[in-house]
Tab-separated table of C-alpha atoms and ligand atoms in Angstrom:
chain	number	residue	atom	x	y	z
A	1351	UNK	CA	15.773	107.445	112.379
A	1352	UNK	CA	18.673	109.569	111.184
A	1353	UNK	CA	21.732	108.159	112.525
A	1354	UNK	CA	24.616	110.044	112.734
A	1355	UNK	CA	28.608	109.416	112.585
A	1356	UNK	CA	29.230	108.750	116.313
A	1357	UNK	CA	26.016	108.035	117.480
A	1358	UNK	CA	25.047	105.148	119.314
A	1359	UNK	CA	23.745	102.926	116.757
A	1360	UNK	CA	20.133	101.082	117.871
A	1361	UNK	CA	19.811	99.189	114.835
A	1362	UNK	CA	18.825	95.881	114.751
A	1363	UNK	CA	19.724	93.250	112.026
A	1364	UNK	CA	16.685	91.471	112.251
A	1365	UNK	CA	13.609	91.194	109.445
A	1366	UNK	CA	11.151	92.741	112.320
A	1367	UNK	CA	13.352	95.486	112.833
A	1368	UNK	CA	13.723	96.111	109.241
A	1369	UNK	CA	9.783	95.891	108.844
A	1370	UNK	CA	9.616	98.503	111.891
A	1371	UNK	CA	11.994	100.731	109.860
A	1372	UNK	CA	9.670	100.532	106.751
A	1373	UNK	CA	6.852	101.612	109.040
A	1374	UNK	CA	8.378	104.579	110.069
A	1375	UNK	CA	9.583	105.588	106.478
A	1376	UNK	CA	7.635	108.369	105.283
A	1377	UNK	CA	8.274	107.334	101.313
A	1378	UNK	CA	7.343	103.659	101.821
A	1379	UNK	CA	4.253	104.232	99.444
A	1380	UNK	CA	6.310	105.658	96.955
A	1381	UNK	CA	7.667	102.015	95.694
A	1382	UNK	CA	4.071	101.142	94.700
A	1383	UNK	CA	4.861	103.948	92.104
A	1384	UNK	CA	7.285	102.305	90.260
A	1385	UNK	CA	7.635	98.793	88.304
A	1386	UNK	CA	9.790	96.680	90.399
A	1387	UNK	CA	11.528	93.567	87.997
A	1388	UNK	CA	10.213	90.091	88.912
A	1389	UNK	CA	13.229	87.437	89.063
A	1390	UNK	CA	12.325	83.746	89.395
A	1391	UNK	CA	9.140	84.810	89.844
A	1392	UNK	CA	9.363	87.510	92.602
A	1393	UNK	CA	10.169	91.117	93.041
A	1394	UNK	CA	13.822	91.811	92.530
A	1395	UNK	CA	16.240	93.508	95.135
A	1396	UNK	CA	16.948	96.004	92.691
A	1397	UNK	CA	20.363	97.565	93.817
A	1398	UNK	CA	20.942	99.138	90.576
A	1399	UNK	CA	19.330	102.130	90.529
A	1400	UNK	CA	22.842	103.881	90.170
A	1401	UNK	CA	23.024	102.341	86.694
A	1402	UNK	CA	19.498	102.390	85.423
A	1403	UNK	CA	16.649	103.701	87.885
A	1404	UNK	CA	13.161	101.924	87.562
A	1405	UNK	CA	10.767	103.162	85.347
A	1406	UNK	CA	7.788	104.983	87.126
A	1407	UNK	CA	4.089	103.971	86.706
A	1408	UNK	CA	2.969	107.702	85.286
A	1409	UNK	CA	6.143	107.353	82.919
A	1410	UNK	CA	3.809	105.864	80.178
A	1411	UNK	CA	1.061	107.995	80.413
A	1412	UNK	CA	3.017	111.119	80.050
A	1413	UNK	CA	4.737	109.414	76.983
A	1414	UNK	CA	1.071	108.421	75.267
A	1415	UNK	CA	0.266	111.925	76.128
A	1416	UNK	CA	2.849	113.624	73.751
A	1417	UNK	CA	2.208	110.640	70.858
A	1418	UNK	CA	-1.342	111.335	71.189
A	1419	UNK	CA	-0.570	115.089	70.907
A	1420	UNK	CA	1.034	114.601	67.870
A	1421	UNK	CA	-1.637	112.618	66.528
A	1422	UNK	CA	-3.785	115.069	66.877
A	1423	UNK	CA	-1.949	118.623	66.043
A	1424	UNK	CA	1.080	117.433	64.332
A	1425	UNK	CA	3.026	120.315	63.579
A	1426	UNK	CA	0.841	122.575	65.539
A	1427	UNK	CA	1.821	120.243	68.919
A	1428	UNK	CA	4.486	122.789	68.916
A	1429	UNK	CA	2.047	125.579	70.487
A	1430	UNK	CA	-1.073	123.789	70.883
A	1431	UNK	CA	-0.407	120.189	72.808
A	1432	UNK	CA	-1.232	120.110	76.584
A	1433	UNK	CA	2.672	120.394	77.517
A	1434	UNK	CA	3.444	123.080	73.864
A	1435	UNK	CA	6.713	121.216	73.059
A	1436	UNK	CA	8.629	124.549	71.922
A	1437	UNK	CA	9.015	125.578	75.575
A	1438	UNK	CA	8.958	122.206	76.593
A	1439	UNK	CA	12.450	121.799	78.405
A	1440	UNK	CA	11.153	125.447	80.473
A	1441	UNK	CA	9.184	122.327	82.349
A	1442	UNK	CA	12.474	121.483	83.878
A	1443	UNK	CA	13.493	124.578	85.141
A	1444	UNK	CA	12.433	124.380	88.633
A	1445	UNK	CA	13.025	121.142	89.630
A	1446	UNK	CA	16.715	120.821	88.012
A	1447	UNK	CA	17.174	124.713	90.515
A	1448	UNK	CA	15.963	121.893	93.273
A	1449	UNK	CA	17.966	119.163	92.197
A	1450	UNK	CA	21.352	121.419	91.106
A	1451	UNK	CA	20.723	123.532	93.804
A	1452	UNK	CA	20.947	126.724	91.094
A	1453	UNK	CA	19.273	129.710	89.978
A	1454	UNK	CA	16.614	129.348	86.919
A	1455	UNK	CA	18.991	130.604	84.436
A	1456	UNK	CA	21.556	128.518	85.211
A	1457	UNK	CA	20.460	125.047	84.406
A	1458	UNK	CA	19.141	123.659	81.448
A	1459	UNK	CA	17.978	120.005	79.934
A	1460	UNK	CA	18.994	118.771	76.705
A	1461	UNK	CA	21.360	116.408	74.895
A	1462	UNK	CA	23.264	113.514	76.605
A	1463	UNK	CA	25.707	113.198	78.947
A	1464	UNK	CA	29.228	113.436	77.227
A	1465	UNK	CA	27.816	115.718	74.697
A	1466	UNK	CA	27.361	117.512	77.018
A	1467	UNK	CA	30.486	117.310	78.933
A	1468	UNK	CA	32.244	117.961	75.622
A	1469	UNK	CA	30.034	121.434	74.780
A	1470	UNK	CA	30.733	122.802	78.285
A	1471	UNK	CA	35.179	121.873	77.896
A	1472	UNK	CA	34.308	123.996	74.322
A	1473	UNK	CA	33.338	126.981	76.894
A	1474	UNK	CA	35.597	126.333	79.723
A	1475	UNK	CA	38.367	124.079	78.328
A	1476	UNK	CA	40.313	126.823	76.264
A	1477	UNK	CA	44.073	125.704	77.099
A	1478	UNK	CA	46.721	128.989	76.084
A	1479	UNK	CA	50.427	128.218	75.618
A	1480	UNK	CA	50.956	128.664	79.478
A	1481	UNK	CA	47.932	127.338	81.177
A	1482	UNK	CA	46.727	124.176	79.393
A	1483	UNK	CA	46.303	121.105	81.683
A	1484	UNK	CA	43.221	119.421	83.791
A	1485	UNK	CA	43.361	117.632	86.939
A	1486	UNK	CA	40.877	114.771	87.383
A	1487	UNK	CA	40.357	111.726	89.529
A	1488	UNK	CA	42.726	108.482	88.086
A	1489	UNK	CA	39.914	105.839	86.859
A	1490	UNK	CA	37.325	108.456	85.746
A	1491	UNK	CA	34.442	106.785	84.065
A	1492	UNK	CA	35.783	105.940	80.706
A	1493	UNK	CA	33.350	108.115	79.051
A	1494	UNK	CA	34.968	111.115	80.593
A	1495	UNK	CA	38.419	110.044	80.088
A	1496	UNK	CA	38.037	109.668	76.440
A	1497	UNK	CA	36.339	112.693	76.383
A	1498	UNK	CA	39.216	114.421	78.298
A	1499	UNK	CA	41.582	113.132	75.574
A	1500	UNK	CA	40.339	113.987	72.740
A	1501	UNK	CA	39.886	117.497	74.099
A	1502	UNK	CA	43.123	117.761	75.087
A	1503	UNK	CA	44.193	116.322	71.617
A	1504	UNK	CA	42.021	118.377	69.688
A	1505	UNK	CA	43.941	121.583	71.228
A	1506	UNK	CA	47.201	119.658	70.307
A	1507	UNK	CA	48.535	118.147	73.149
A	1508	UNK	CA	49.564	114.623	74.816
A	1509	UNK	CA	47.146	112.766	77.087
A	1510	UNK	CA	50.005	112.121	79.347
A	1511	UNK	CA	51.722	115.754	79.599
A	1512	UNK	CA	48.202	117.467	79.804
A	1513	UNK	CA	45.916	115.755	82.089
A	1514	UNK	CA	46.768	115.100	85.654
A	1515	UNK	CA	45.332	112.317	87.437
A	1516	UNK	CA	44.950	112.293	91.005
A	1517	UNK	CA	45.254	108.418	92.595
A	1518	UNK	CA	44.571	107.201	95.646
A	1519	UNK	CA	47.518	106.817	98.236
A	1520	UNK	CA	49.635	103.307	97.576
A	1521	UNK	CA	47.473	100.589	99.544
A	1522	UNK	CA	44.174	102.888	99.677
A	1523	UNK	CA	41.165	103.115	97.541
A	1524	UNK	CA	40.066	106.182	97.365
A	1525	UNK	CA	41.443	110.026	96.941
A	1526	UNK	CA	42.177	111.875	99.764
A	1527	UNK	CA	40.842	115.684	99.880
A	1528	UNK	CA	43.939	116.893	101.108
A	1529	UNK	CA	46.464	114.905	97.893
A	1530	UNK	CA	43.325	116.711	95.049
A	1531	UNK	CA	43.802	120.510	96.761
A	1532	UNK	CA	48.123	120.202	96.990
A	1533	UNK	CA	47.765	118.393	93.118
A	1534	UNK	CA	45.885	121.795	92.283
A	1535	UNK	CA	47.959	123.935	94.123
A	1536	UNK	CA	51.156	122.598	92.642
A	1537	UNK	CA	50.268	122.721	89.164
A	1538	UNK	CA	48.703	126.326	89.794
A	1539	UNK	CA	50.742	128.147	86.830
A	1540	UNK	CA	49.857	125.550	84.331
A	1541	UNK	CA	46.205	124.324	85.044
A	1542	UNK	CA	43.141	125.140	82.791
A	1543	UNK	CA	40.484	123.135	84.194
A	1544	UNK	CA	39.948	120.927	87.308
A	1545	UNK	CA	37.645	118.292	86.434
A	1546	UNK	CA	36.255	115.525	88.934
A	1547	UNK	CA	33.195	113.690	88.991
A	1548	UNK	CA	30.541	114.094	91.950
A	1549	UNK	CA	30.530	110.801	92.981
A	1550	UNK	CA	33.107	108.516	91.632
A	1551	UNK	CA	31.375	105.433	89.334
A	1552	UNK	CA	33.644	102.654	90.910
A	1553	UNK	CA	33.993	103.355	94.684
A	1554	UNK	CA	31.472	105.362	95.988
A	1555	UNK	CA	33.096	108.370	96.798
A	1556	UNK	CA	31.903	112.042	97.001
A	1557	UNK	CA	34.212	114.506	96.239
A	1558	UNK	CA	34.224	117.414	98.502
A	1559	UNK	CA	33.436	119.837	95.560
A	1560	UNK	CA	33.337	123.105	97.550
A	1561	UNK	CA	36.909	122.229	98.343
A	1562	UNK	CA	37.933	121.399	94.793
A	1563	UNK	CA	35.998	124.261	93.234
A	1564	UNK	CA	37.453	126.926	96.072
A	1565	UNK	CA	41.578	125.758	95.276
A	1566	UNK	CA	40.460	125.794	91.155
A	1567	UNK	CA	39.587	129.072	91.524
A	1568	UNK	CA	42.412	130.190	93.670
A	1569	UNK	CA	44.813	128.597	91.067
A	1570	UNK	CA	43.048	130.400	88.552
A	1571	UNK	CA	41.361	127.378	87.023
A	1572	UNK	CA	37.782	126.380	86.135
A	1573	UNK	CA	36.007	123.901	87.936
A	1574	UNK	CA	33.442	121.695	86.604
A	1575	UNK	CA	31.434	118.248	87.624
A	1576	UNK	CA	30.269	115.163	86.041
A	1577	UNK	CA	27.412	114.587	88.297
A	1578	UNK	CA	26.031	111.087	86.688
A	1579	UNK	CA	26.416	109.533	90.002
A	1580	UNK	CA	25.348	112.827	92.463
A	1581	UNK	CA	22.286	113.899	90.395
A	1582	UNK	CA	19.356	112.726	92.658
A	1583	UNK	CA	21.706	110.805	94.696
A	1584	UNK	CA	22.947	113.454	97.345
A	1585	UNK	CA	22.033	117.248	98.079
A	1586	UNK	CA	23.758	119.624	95.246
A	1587	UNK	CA	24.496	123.756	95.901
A	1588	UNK	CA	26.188	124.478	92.932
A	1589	UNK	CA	25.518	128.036	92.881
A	1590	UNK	CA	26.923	129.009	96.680
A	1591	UNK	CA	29.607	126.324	96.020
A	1592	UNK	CA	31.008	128.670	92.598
A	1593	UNK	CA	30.702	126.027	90.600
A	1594	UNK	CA	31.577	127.068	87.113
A	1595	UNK	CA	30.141	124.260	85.067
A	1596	UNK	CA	28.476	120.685	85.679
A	1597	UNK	CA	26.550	118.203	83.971
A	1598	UNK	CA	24.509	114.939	84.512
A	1599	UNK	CA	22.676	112.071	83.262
A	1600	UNK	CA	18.915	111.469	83.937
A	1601	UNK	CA	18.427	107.520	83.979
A	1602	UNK	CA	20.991	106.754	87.121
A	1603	UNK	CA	18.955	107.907	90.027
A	1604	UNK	CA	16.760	110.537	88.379
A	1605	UNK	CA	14.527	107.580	86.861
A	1606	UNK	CA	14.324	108.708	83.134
A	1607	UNK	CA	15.197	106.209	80.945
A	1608	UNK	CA	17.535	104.436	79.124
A	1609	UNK	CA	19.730	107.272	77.000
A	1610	UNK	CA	17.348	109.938	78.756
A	1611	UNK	CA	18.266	113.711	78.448
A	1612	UNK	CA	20.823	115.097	80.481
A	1613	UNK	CA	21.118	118.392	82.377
A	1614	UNK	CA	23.613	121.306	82.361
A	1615	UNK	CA	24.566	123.577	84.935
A	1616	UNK	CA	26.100	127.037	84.555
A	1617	UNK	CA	27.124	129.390	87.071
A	1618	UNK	CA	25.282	132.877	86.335
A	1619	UNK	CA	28.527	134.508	85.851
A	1620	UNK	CA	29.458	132.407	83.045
A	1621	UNK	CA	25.514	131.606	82.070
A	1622	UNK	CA	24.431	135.644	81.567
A	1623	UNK	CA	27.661	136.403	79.882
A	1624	UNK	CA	27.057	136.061	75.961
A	1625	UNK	CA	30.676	136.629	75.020
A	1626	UNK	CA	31.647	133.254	76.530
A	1627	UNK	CA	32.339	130.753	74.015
A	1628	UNK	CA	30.380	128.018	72.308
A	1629	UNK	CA	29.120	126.035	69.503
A	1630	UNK	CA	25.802	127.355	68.529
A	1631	UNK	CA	22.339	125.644	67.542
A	1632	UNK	CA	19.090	127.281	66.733
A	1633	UNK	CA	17.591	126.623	70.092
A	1634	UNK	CA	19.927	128.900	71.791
A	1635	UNK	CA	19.378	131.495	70.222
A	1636	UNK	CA	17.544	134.539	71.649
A	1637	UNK	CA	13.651	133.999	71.572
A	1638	UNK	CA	12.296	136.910	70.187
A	1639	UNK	CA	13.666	136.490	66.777
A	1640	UNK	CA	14.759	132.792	67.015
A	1641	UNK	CA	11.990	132.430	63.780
A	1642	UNK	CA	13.386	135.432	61.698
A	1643	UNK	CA	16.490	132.539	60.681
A	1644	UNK	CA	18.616	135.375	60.387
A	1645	UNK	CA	22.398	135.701	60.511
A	1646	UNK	CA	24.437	135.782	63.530
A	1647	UNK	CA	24.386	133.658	66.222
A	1648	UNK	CA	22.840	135.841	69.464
A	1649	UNK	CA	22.578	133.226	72.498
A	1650	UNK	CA	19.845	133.444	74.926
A	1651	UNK	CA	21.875	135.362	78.453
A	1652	UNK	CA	20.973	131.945	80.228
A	1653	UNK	CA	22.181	128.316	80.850
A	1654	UNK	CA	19.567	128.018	77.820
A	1655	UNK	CA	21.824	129.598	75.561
A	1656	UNK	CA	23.717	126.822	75.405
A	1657	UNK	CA	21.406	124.517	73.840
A	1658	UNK	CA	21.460	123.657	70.245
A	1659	UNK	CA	18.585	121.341	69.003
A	1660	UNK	CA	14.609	121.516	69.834
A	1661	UNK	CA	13.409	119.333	72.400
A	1662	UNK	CA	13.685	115.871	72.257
A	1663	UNK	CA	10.016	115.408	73.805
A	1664	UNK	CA	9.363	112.236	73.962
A	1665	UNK	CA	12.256	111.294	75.922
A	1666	UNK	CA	11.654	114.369	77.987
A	1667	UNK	CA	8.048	113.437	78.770
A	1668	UNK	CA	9.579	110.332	80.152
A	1669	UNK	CA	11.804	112.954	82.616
A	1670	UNK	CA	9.244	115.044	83.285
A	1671	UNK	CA	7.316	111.708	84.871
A	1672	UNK	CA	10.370	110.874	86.635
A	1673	UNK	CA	11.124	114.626	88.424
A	1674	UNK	CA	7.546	115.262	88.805
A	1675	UNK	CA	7.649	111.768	91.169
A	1676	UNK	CA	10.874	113.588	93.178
A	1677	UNK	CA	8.814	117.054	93.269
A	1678	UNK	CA	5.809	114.540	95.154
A	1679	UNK	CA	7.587	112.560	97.646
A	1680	UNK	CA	9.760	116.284	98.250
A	1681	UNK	CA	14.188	116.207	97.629
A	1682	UNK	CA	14.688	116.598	100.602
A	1683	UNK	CA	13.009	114.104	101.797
A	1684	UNK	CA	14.292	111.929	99.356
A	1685	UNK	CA	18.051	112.490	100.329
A	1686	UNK	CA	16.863	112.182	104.104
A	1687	UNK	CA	15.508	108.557	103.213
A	1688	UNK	CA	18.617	107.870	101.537
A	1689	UNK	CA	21.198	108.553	104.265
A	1690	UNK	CA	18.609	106.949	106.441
A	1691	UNK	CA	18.429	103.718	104.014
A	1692	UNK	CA	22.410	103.472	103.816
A	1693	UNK	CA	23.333	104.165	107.056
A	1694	UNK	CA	21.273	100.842	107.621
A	1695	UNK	CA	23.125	99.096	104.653
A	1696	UNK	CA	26.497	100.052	106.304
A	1697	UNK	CA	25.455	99.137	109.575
A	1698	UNK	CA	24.170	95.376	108.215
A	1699	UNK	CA	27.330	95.123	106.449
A	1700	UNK	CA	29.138	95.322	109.133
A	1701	UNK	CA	27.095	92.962	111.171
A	1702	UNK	CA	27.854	90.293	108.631
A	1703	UNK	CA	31.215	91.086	108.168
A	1704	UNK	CA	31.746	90.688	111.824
A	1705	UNK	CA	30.264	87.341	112.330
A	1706	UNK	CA	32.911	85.858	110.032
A	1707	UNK	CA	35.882	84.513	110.884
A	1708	UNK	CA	38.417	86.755	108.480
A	1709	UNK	CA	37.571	89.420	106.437
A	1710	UNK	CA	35.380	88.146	103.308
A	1711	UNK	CA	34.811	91.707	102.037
A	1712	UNK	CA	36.212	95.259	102.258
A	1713	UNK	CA	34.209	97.899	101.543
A	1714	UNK	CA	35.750	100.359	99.342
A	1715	UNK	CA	33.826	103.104	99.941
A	1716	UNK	CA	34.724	106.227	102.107
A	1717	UNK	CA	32.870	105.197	105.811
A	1718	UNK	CA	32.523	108.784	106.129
A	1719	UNK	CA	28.951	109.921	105.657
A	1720	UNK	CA	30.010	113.319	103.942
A	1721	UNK	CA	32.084	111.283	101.714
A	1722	UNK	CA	29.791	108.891	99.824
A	1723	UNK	CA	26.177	109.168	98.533
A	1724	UNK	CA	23.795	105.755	98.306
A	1725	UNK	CA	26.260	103.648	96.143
A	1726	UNK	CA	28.402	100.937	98.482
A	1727	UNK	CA	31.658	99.200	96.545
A	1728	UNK	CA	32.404	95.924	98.338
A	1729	UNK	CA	35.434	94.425	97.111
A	1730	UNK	CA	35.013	90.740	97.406
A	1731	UNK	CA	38.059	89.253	99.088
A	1732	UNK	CA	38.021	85.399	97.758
A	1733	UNK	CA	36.045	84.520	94.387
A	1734	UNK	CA	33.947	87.518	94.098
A	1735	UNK	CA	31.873	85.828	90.659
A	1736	UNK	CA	30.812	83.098	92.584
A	1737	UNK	CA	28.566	85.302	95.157
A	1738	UNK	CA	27.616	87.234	92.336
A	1739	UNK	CA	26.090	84.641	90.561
A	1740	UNK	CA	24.706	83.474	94.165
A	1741	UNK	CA	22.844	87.216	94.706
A	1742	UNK	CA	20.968	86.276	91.300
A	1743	UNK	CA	20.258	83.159	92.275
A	1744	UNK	CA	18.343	84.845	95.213
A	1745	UNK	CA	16.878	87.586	92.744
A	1746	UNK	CA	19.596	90.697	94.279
A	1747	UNK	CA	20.536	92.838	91.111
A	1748	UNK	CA	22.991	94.253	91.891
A	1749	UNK	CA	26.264	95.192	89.802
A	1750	UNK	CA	29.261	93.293	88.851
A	1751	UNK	CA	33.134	95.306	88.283
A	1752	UNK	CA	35.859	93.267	87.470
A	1753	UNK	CA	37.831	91.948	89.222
A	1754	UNK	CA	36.429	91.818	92.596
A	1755	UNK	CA	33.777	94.573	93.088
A	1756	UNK	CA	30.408	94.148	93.666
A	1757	UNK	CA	28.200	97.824	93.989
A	1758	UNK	CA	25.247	98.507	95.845
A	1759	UNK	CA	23.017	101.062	95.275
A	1760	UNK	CA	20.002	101.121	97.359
A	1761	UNK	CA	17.829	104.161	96.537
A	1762	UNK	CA	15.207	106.209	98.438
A	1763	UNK	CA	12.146	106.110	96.166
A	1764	UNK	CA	11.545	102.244	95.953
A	1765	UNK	CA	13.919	100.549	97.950
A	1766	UNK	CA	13.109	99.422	101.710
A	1767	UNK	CA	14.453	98.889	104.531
A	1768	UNK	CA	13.635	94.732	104.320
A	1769	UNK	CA	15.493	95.292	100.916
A	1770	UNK	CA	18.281	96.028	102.694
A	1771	UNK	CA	18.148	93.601	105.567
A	1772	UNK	CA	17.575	90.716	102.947
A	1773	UNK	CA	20.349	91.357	101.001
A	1774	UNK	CA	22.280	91.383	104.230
A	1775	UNK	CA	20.661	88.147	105.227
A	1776	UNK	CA	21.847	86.534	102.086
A	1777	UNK	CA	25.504	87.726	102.206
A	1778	UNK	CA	25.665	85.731	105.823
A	1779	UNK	CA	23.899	82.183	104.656
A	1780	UNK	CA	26.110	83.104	101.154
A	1781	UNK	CA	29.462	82.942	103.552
A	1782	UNK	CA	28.820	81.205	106.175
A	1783	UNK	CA	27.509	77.914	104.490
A	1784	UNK	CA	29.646	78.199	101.204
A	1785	UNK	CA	32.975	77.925	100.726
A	1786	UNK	CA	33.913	81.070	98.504
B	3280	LIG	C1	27.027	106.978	83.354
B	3280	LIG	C2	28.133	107.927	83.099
B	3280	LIG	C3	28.385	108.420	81.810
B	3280	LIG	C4	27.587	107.966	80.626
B	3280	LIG	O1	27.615	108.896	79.592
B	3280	LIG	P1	26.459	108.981	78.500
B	3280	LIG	O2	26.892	110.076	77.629
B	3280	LIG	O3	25.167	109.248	79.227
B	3280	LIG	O4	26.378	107.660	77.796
B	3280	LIG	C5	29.411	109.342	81.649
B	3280	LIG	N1	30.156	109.745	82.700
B	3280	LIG	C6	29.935	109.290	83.957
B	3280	LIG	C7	30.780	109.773	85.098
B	3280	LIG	C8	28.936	108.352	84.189
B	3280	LIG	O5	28.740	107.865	85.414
């Protein structure tokens, strides 16, 4: 079913064939674990699960169990409930190692997202006189942009002298590979921190982040990731890749949430080394005498270290039901599905694209299959609202960018192949009875 960049293609853009495909798929009972929306009184194309995944069935349960826990042993829920909540983010251990593709002391769960993104520029943001500027992607998500100001700010610089954006070529959408590695290179005697995203928000793209991470290093910079859009989306080996630093959220495509707690990698070089800077909280603090409250802040020699509050458990419950789903169905077969499940998107794209006189869309996302994850951009060439409001109509969610961009996201765990080809199947009646 894997199809590969230059292999004959066999697909078919028919509903049959797309039945046949769901067949095959070895995850196709995993949808009936999830709640899928109704719209106008049927189950939604949900395309969104690279904004806000769908809630899992178990997700409750695991939720009542930690309410009912603290019913019953209050305080004592700390040590005595069925999951003891003062170890509870320990739960998360091995499957963020799966997900991160780390060792067990370098990843961690706790806070949110740009919290988190701001604790980790704390440890690897520290500009000197000589050596104070990031390089990023141009039209980061906003979040990390304003938290990449501020930083930069706080240390006493301008936006515009400190961070370097790297843009797309005039014409072009997205950033080549070769324009982020020279933008490094030529800024080597004055860059602190190389800072990308996994999988840019707006088009689609993966960054090649060995690449990125290899010339940061070389340059003498550190490299870190804002993996909102990578986490659970496409494989991760942040430890063989030398990442130093990265950090996600869990509600995209890990299924958590709204506002669920996000996830922190740390190389082990950085992770075991206590002398690297922080700001300090309780909870990462060493173990053993964690309860003495005594002076002097002595962080635990792990990605751990880095935490400050106690678990938030109720939300974590919630994450906990949402990995334990990826543990089930297996990650790897869950990014197999997923490559499978777009490769079929791009290949009905094109199908409709084809049949139409002109171009109605362009997709905006790299073709390349190393260079984008599930998420498709299509920029919509004439009146791009209108077919928005006409994928409602026909119950697609699916996700609206002004001006002109519609993205896709369809994901492994509940979305099919039929999914897929009906979406498709409404694009073509959408253009070629309408008049955009
Ligand atoms: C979704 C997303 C965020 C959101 O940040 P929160 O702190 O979770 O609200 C930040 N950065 C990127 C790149 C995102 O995709």
């Amino acid at each position: 079913m894997e199809q590969k960049v230059g292999m004959p293609i066999e697909f078919k853009n028919t509903l049959a064939y797309a039945q046949y495909l769901d067949s095959l798929d070895p995850l196709q009972e995993f949808r009936n674990q999830f709640y899928i929306p109704l719209m106008h009184g049927k189950e939604a194309i949900y395309f969104t699960g690279n904004s806000l995944g769908l809630q899992p069935r178990q997700t409750q349960d695991y939720v009542l169990n930690e309410l009912e826990d603290w019913a019953n042993f209050a305080v004592e829920g700390h040590f005595y409930a069925r999951n003891p909540w003062m170890p509870y983010h320990e739960m998360f251990t091995a499957p963020l190692c799966k997900l991160a593709g780390a060792l067990p002391h370098e990843v961690v769960a706790m806070n949110q997202l740009t919290v988190n993104l701001h604790l980790l520029m704390v440890s690897f943001y520290r500009p000197t006189k000589q050596r104070y500027k990031i390089i990023c992607e141009a039209k980061a998500f906003p979040s990390d942009q304003y938290a990449m100001e501020s930083q930069v700010k706080f240390h006493g610089y301008d936006y515009k002298d400190a961070v370097i954006e790297v843009t797309p070529r005039e014409g072009e959408q997205h950033i080549h590979t070769e324009d982020i590695l020279s933008a490094i290179e030529k800024n080597k005697s004055t860059v602190a921190l190389v800072l990308f995203s996994g999988v840019n928000y707006y088009t689609g793209q993966l960054f090649d982040m060995p690449a990125i991470t290899k010339a940061a290093h070389k340059a003498g910079a550190f490299a870190g990731f804002d993996l909102a859009h990578a986490a659970g989306n496409v494989p991760l080996q942040l430890h063989d890749w030398q990442v130093d630093f990265a950090c996600w959220c869990s509600y995209k495509y890990l299924n958590s949430g709204p506002g669920g707690v996000s996830g922190v990698f740390i190389h082990e070089r950085h992770s075991s080394d206590t002398s690297v800077p922080r700001f300090a909280g309780w909870w990462g603090h060493d173990k053993e005498n964690r309860f003495l409250m005594e002076q002097g802040f002595l962080p635990i020699p792990s990605a751990e270290g880095w935490q400050l509050s106690n678990a938030p458990v109720l939300s974590m419950a919630a994450h906990k039901a949402a990995l334990d789903v990826f543990e089930k169905a297996g990650w790897e077969n869950v990014f197999a599905k997923a490559k499978a499940l777009n490769n079929y998107l791009w290949f009905v794209l094109d199908e409709v694209n084809h049949s139409l006189p002109g171009e109605a869309f362009k997709i905006i996302t790299p073709r390349k299959e190393t260079e984008h994850g599930c998420q498709v951009s299509l920029l919509i060439t004439k009146n791009g609202k209108k077919l928005f409001d006409e994928l409602k109509k026909n119950s697609v969610i699916a996700d609206w960018r002004e001006p002109d961009v519609i993205r896709i996201a369809p994901v492994a765990l509940y979305n099919s192949y039929v999914d897929v080809w009906k979406f498709g199947n409404i694009l073509n009646n959408y253009f070629q009875n309408e008049n955009p």
